mmCIF file of C-alpha atoms in Angstrom:
data_model
loop_
_atom_site.group_PDB
_atom_site.id
_atom_site.type_symbol
_atom_site.label_atom_id
_atom_site.label_comp_id
_atom_site.label_asym_id
_atom_site.label_seq_id
_atom_site.Cartn_x
_atom_site.Cartn_y
_atom_site.Cartn_z
ATOM 1 C CA MET A 1 77.907 94.165 112.235
ATOM 2 C CA LYS A 2 76.633 97.140 114.244
ATOM 3 C CA LEU A 3 77.187 100.695 112.999
ATOM 4 C CA GLU A 4 79.247 101.522 116.079
ATOM 5 C CA SER A 5 81.778 98.821 115.263
ATOM 6 C CA LEU A 6 81.792 99.853 111.602
ATOM 7 C CA ASN A 7 82.645 103.386 112.636
ATOM 8 C CA SER A 8 85.473 102.121 114.809
ATOM 9 C CA LEU A 9 87.059 100.574 111.715
ATOM 10 C CA GLY A 10 87.383 104.030 110.184
ATOM 11 C CA GLY A 11 88.577 105.633 113.398
ATOM 12 C CA VAL A 12 91.892 106.834 111.986
ATOM 13 C CA ASP A 13 92.693 110.249 113.457
ATOM 14 C CA LEU A 14 94.888 112.255 111.100
ATOM 15 C CA GLU A 15 96.690 115.553 111.550
ATOM 16 C CA HIS A 16 95.939 116.477 107.911
ATOM 17 C CA SER A 17 99.464 117.808 107.474
ATOM 18 C CA LYS A 18 100.038 119.717 104.217
ATOM 19 C CA THR A 19 103.346 120.303 102.431
ATOM 20 C CA TYR A 20 103.536 122.873 99.635
ATOM 21 C CA TYR A 21 104.935 121.943 96.212
ATOM 22 C CA SER A 22 105.131 123.775 92.903
ATOM 23 C CA GLN A 23 106.037 123.151 89.284
ATOM 24 C CA THR A 24 106.247 125.414 86.243
ATOM 25 C CA ILE A 25 104.961 124.611 82.753
ATOM 26 C CA ARG A 26 106.442 126.633 79.897
ATOM 27 C CA LYS A 27 104.588 126.239 76.619
ATOM 28 C CA ASN A 28 102.928 128.367 73.922
ATOM 29 C CA ASN A 29 104.775 131.457 75.195
ATOM 30 C CA LYS A 30 103.099 131.030 78.562
ATOM 31 C CA GLU A 31 104.520 130.260 81.989
ATOM 32 C CA ILE A 32 102.036 128.414 84.174
ATOM 33 C CA ILE A 33 102.762 127.844 87.851
ATOM 34 C CA ILE A 34 101.148 124.792 89.442
ATOM 35 C CA GLU A 35 101.206 125.036 93.240
ATOM 36 C CA GLY A 36 99.628 123.854 96.423
ATOM 37 C CA PRO A 37 98.132 123.150 98.748
ATOM 38 C CA VAL A 38 97.437 126.880 99.052
ATOM 39 C CA ASP A 39 95.475 128.568 101.838
ATOM 40 C CA SER A 40 92.765 131.183 101.520
ATOM 41 C CA GLU A 41 95.126 134.073 102.261
ATOM 42 C CA LYS A 42 97.296 133.167 99.292
ATOM 43 C CA LEU A 43 94.268 132.583 97.089
ATOM 44 C CA LYS A 44 93.072 136.124 97.795
ATOM 45 C CA ASN A 45 96.082 137.406 95.841
ATOM 46 C CA TYR A 46 94.709 135.855 92.661
ATOM 47 C CA TYR A 47 91.512 135.917 90.612
ATOM 48 C CA PHE A 48 89.555 133.322 88.627
ATOM 49 C CA ASP A 49 89.700 133.117 84.847
ATOM 50 C CA ASP A 50 86.259 133.608 83.266
ATOM 51 C CA GLY A 51 86.635 130.244 81.527
ATOM 52 C CA LEU A 52 86.371 128.352 84.818
ATOM 53 C CA LYS A 53 82.617 127.845 84.753
ATOM 54 C CA ALA A 54 82.032 124.092 84.510
ATOM 55 C CA PHE A 55 80.476 123.765 87.974
ATOM 56 C CA ARG A 56 79.169 127.246 88.762
ATOM 57 C CA PRO A 57 79.908 130.875 87.737
ATOM 58 C CA PRO A 58 83.611 131.736 88.212
ATOM 59 C CA LYS A 59 82.993 134.137 91.101
ATOM 60 C CA LYS A 60 80.945 131.537 92.999
ATOM 61 C CA GLN A 61 83.505 128.796 92.388
ATOM 62 C CA TYR A 62 86.296 131.095 93.565
ATOM 63 C CA GLU A 63 84.354 131.676 96.787
ATOM 64 C CA ALA A 64 83.896 127.912 97.157
ATOM 65 C CA ILE A 65 87.602 127.109 96.923
ATOM 66 C CA LEU A 66 88.384 129.907 99.394
ATOM 67 C CA SER A 67 86.245 128.124 101.974
ATOM 68 C CA ILE A 68 87.600 124.641 101.137
ATOM 69 C CA ALA A 69 91.177 125.887 101.552
ATOM 70 C CA ASP A 70 90.471 126.575 105.219
ATOM 71 C CA PHE A 71 88.954 123.163 105.994
ATOM 72 C CA GLU A 72 91.244 121.124 108.226
ATOM 73 C CA GLU A 73 91.544 118.409 105.583
ATOM 74 C CA GLY A 74 90.905 120.662 102.574
ATOM 75 C CA ARG A 75 93.527 120.929 99.839
ATOM 76 C CA ILE A 76 93.471 123.335 96.919
ATOM 77 C CA ILE A 77 95.978 122.943 94.092
ATOM 78 C CA ILE A 78 95.943 125.759 91.541
ATOM 79 C CA ALA A 79 97.419 126.542 88.153
ATOM 80 C CA ARG A 80 98.002 130.233 87.502
ATOM 81 C CA ASP A 81 99.163 132.502 84.728
ATOM 82 C CA GLU A 82 100.746 135.307 86.785
ATOM 83 C CA ASP A 83 97.888 136.262 89.153
ATOM 84 C CA LYS A 84 95.098 134.619 87.144
ATOM 85 C CA ILE A 85 93.938 131.165 88.270
ATOM 86 C CA ILE A 86 93.395 129.108 85.109
ATOM 87 C CA GLY A 87 92.985 125.689 86.696
ATOM 88 C CA TYR A 88 92.449 124.060 90.077
ATOM 89 C CA ALA A 89 91.646 120.871 91.938
ATOM 90 C CA THR A 90 89.880 120.487 95.271
ATOM 91 C CA PHE A 91 90.374 117.709 97.828
ATOM 92 C CA LEU A 92 88.162 117.397 100.902
ATOM 93 C CA HIS A 93 86.046 114.932 102.852
ATOM 94 C CA PRO A 94 83.025 113.690 100.877
ATOM 95 C CA ASP A 95 79.785 115.645 101.136
ATOM 96 C CA PRO A 96 77.754 114.402 104.141
ATOM 97 C CA MET A 97 74.862 113.617 101.773
ATOM 98 C CA GLU A 98 76.970 111.204 99.679
ATOM 99 C CA ARG A 99 77.330 107.473 100.365
ATOM 100 C CA TRP A 100 81.109 108.017 100.675
ATOM 101 C CA ALA A 101 80.490 109.904 103.935
ATOM 102 C CA THR A 102 78.435 107.075 105.460
ATOM 103 C CA TYR A 103 81.143 106.097 107.973
ATOM 104 C CA LYS A 104 82.842 109.513 108.233
ATOM 105 C CA MET A 105 86.301 108.132 107.487
ATOM 106 C CA ASP A 106 88.944 110.694 108.431
ATOM 107 C CA ASN A 107 91.339 109.128 105.919
ATOM 108 C CA LEU A 108 89.000 109.375 102.920
ATOM 109 C CA LEU A 109 89.384 112.378 100.605
ATOM 110 C CA GLU A 110 87.393 113.200 97.508
ATOM 111 C CA LEU A 111 88.783 114.965 94.483
ATOM 112 C CA GLY A 112 85.661 117.057 94.317
ATOM 113 C CA ALA A 113 86.485 119.137 91.257
ATOM 114 C CA ILE A 114 89.234 119.596 88.715
ATOM 115 C CA GLU A 115 88.949 122.168 85.959
ATOM 116 C CA VAL A 116 91.188 123.899 83.422
ATOM 117 C CA SER A 117 90.171 126.962 81.433
ATOM 118 C CA HIS A 118 89.619 126.135 77.739
ATOM 119 C CA GLU A 119 92.366 128.496 76.518
ATOM 120 C CA TYR A 120 94.966 126.550 78.515
ATOM 121 C CA ARG A 121 93.988 123.011 77.589
ATOM 122 C CA GLY A 122 96.497 120.873 75.740
ATOM 123 C CA MET A 123 99.323 122.022 78.019
ATOM 124 C CA LYS A 124 99.020 119.085 80.473
ATOM 125 C CA VAL A 125 97.808 121.462 83.178
ATOM 126 C CA GLY A 126 95.266 119.006 84.605
ATOM 127 C CA SER A 127 97.675 116.084 84.801
ATOM 128 C CA THR A 128 100.369 118.288 86.348
ATOM 129 C CA ILE A 129 97.923 119.541 88.985
ATOM 130 C CA LEU A 130 97.345 115.928 90.020
ATOM 131 C CA GLU A 131 101.047 115.100 90.014
ATOM 132 C CA VAL A 132 101.804 118.091 92.251
ATOM 133 C CA ALA A 133 98.919 117.147 94.570
ATOM 134 C CA MET A 134 100.349 113.670 95.110
ATOM 135 C CA ARG A 135 103.918 114.779 95.776
ATOM 136 C CA ASP A 136 103.020 115.398 99.391
ATOM 137 C CA ASP A 137 103.943 112.184 101.219
ATOM 138 C CA TYR A 138 101.014 112.744 103.579
ATOM 139 C CA MET A 139 98.650 111.766 100.748
ATOM 140 C CA GLU A 140 99.829 108.184 101.359
ATOM 141 C CA ASN A 141 97.634 108.238 104.496
ATOM 142 C CA TYR A 142 94.444 108.703 102.460
ATOM 143 C CA ILE A 143 92.109 106.815 100.220
ATOM 144 C CA THR A 144 91.456 109.378 97.487
ATOM 145 C CA ILE A 145 88.403 109.053 95.272
ATOM 146 C CA THR A 146 86.694 110.904 92.484
ATOM 147 C CA THR A 147 83.327 110.242 90.880
ATOM 148 C CA GLU A 148 83.116 111.037 87.183
ATOM 149 C CA TYR A 149 79.711 111.690 85.625
ATOM 150 C CA HIS A 150 79.383 112.217 81.881
ATOM 151 C CA TRP A 151 76.926 115.095 82.346
ATOM 152 C CA HIS A 152 79.763 117.214 83.785
ATOM 153 C CA TRP A 153 82.036 116.692 80.770
ATOM 154 C CA ASP A 154 82.685 119.449 78.239
ATOM 155 C CA MET A 155 82.066 117.411 75.094
ATOM 156 C CA LYS A 156 80.539 120.360 73.239
ATOM 157 C CA THR A 157 83.688 122.501 73.433
ATOM 158 C CA THR A 158 86.162 119.655 72.927
ATOM 159 C CA GLY A 159 84.245 117.892 70.163
ATOM 160 C CA LEU A 160 85.039 114.547 71.777
ATOM 161 C CA SER A 161 82.600 111.660 71.958
ATOM 162 C CA ILE A 162 81.503 110.466 75.377
ATOM 163 C CA TRP A 163 83.916 107.512 75.245
ATOM 164 C CA GLN A 164 86.812 109.618 73.978
ATOM 165 C CA TYR A 165 86.239 112.020 76.867
ATOM 166 C CA ARG A 166 86.075 109.120 79.327
ATOM 167 C CA ASN A 167 89.437 107.886 78.000
ATOM 168 C CA VAL A 168 90.959 111.360 78.404
ATOM 169 C CA MET A 169 89.686 111.584 81.976
ATOM 170 C CA GLU A 170 91.089 108.171 82.895
ATOM 171 C CA LYS A 171 94.506 109.037 81.472
ATOM 172 C CA MET A 172 94.585 112.359 83.308
ATOM 173 C CA MET A 173 93.498 110.813 86.623
ATOM 174 C CA ALA A 174 96.200 108.168 86.258
ATOM 175 C CA HIS A 175 98.774 110.951 86.694
ATOM 176 C CA GLY A 176 97.451 111.210 90.252
ATOM 177 C CA GLY A 177 97.426 107.450 90.719
ATOM 178 C CA LEU A 178 93.625 107.210 90.532
ATOM 179 C CA LYS A 179 92.322 104.084 88.804
ATOM 180 C CA PRO A 180 88.795 102.831 87.994
ATOM 181 C CA MET A 181 87.087 100.655 90.616
ATOM 182 C CA SER A 182 83.690 99.014 90.436
ATOM 183 C CA THR A 183 80.761 100.075 92.621
ATOM 184 C CA ASP A 184 77.004 99.645 92.857
ATOM 185 C CA ASP A 185 76.436 103.360 93.444
ATOM 186 C CA PRO A 186 73.172 104.123 91.572
ATOM 187 C CA GLU A 187 74.370 107.380 89.990
ATOM 188 C CA ILE A 188 77.536 105.780 88.668
ATOM 189 C CA VAL A 189 75.872 102.647 87.313
ATOM 190 C CA SER A 190 73.128 104.747 85.701
ATOM 191 C CA HIS A 191 75.393 105.168 82.645
ATOM 192 C CA PRO A 192 78.316 102.988 81.518
ATOM 193 C CA ALA A 193 80.553 106.024 80.937
ATOM 194 C CA ASN A 194 80.307 107.135 84.571
ATOM 195 C CA CYS A 195 83.016 105.805 86.848
ATOM 196 C CA LEU A 196 84.569 105.745 90.297
ATOM 197 C CA LEU A 197 88.347 106.260 90.379
ATOM 198 C CA VAL A 198 90.397 105.503 93.473
ATOM 199 C CA ARG A 199 93.910 105.881 94.838
ATOM 200 C CA ILE A 200 94.771 103.966 98.021
ATOM 201 C CA GLY A 201 97.778 105.431 99.813
ATOM 202 C CA GLU A 202 100.616 103.185 100.902
ATOM 203 C CA ASN A 203 99.936 103.856 104.603
ATOM 204 C CA VAL A 204 96.201 103.056 104.564
ATOM 205 C CA ASP A 205 95.403 100.143 106.890
ATOM 206 C CA ALA A 206 93.514 97.014 105.857
ATOM 207 C CA GLU A 207 90.493 97.807 108.041
ATOM 208 C CA SER A 208 90.025 101.186 106.352
ATOM 209 C CA ILE A 209 90.201 99.524 102.936
ATOM 210 C CA LYS A 210 87.589 96.994 104.052
ATOM 211 C CA LEU A 211 85.294 99.757 105.284
ATOM 212 C CA PHE A 212 85.717 101.678 102.033
ATOM 213 C CA ASP A 213 84.920 98.541 100.052
ATOM 214 C CA SER A 214 81.693 98.196 102.043
ATOM 215 C CA MET A 215 80.667 101.642 100.787
ATOM 216 C CA ARG A 216 81.510 100.698 97.214
ATOM 217 C CA PHE A 217 79.008 97.841 97.432
ATOM 218 C CA MET A 218 76.341 98.929 99.867
ATOM 219 C CA GLY A 219 73.814 96.574 98.286
ATOM 220 C CA ARG A 220 75.773 93.581 99.586
ATOM 221 C CA GLU A 221 74.392 92.950 103.059
ATOM 222 C CA ASP A 222 76.737 90.011 103.562
ATOM 223 C CA PHE A 223 79.901 91.996 102.870
ATOM 224 C CA PHE A 224 81.335 91.537 106.375
ATOM 225 C CA PHE A 225 80.170 87.982 106.845
#
């Protein structure tokens, strides 16, 4: 099948509507507000906790989520202790360099990062962030993915084994409806603990699912035949 016709399969044109939701966690004498999607103007009222450093230094990651918040499809869900951001998740189209951007599907979002500061772990902040993110009915128009690589996991601080951490990640992602799916992506299959997790919204059409499946198994030349 020609690339042009493949692209037409993913030709869903979305408005990327966003509806704000919030929830409060009260535990350990703390009151944590989970909210989003939030825009860059609201984010500028807050600052990043120094413990948010899994992907890059806190200041740089704060700058990154400010820019993502203003993408048409970008969604930022945050957890904050008063005006201090102690956790966040980012949703946006896959990086153009990734296989998941091969067909530029407008209805494909990637959970690019989710992080909770160490001091606030054990309060179900991560799982609540995902629950709040999926409350917006518009998420039913998307295929949402996340790629989990063991080299990003904080096993040193948590003391968990690689498989214990994988189990924790799966359970947390399940709160957002994301479940493991197989793929032949080289980075994922390079280690058995790595995984692709996927949530397919109720409104996603069959052709989009078929196109997404073709990206999961790009080594299968006969996929469409």
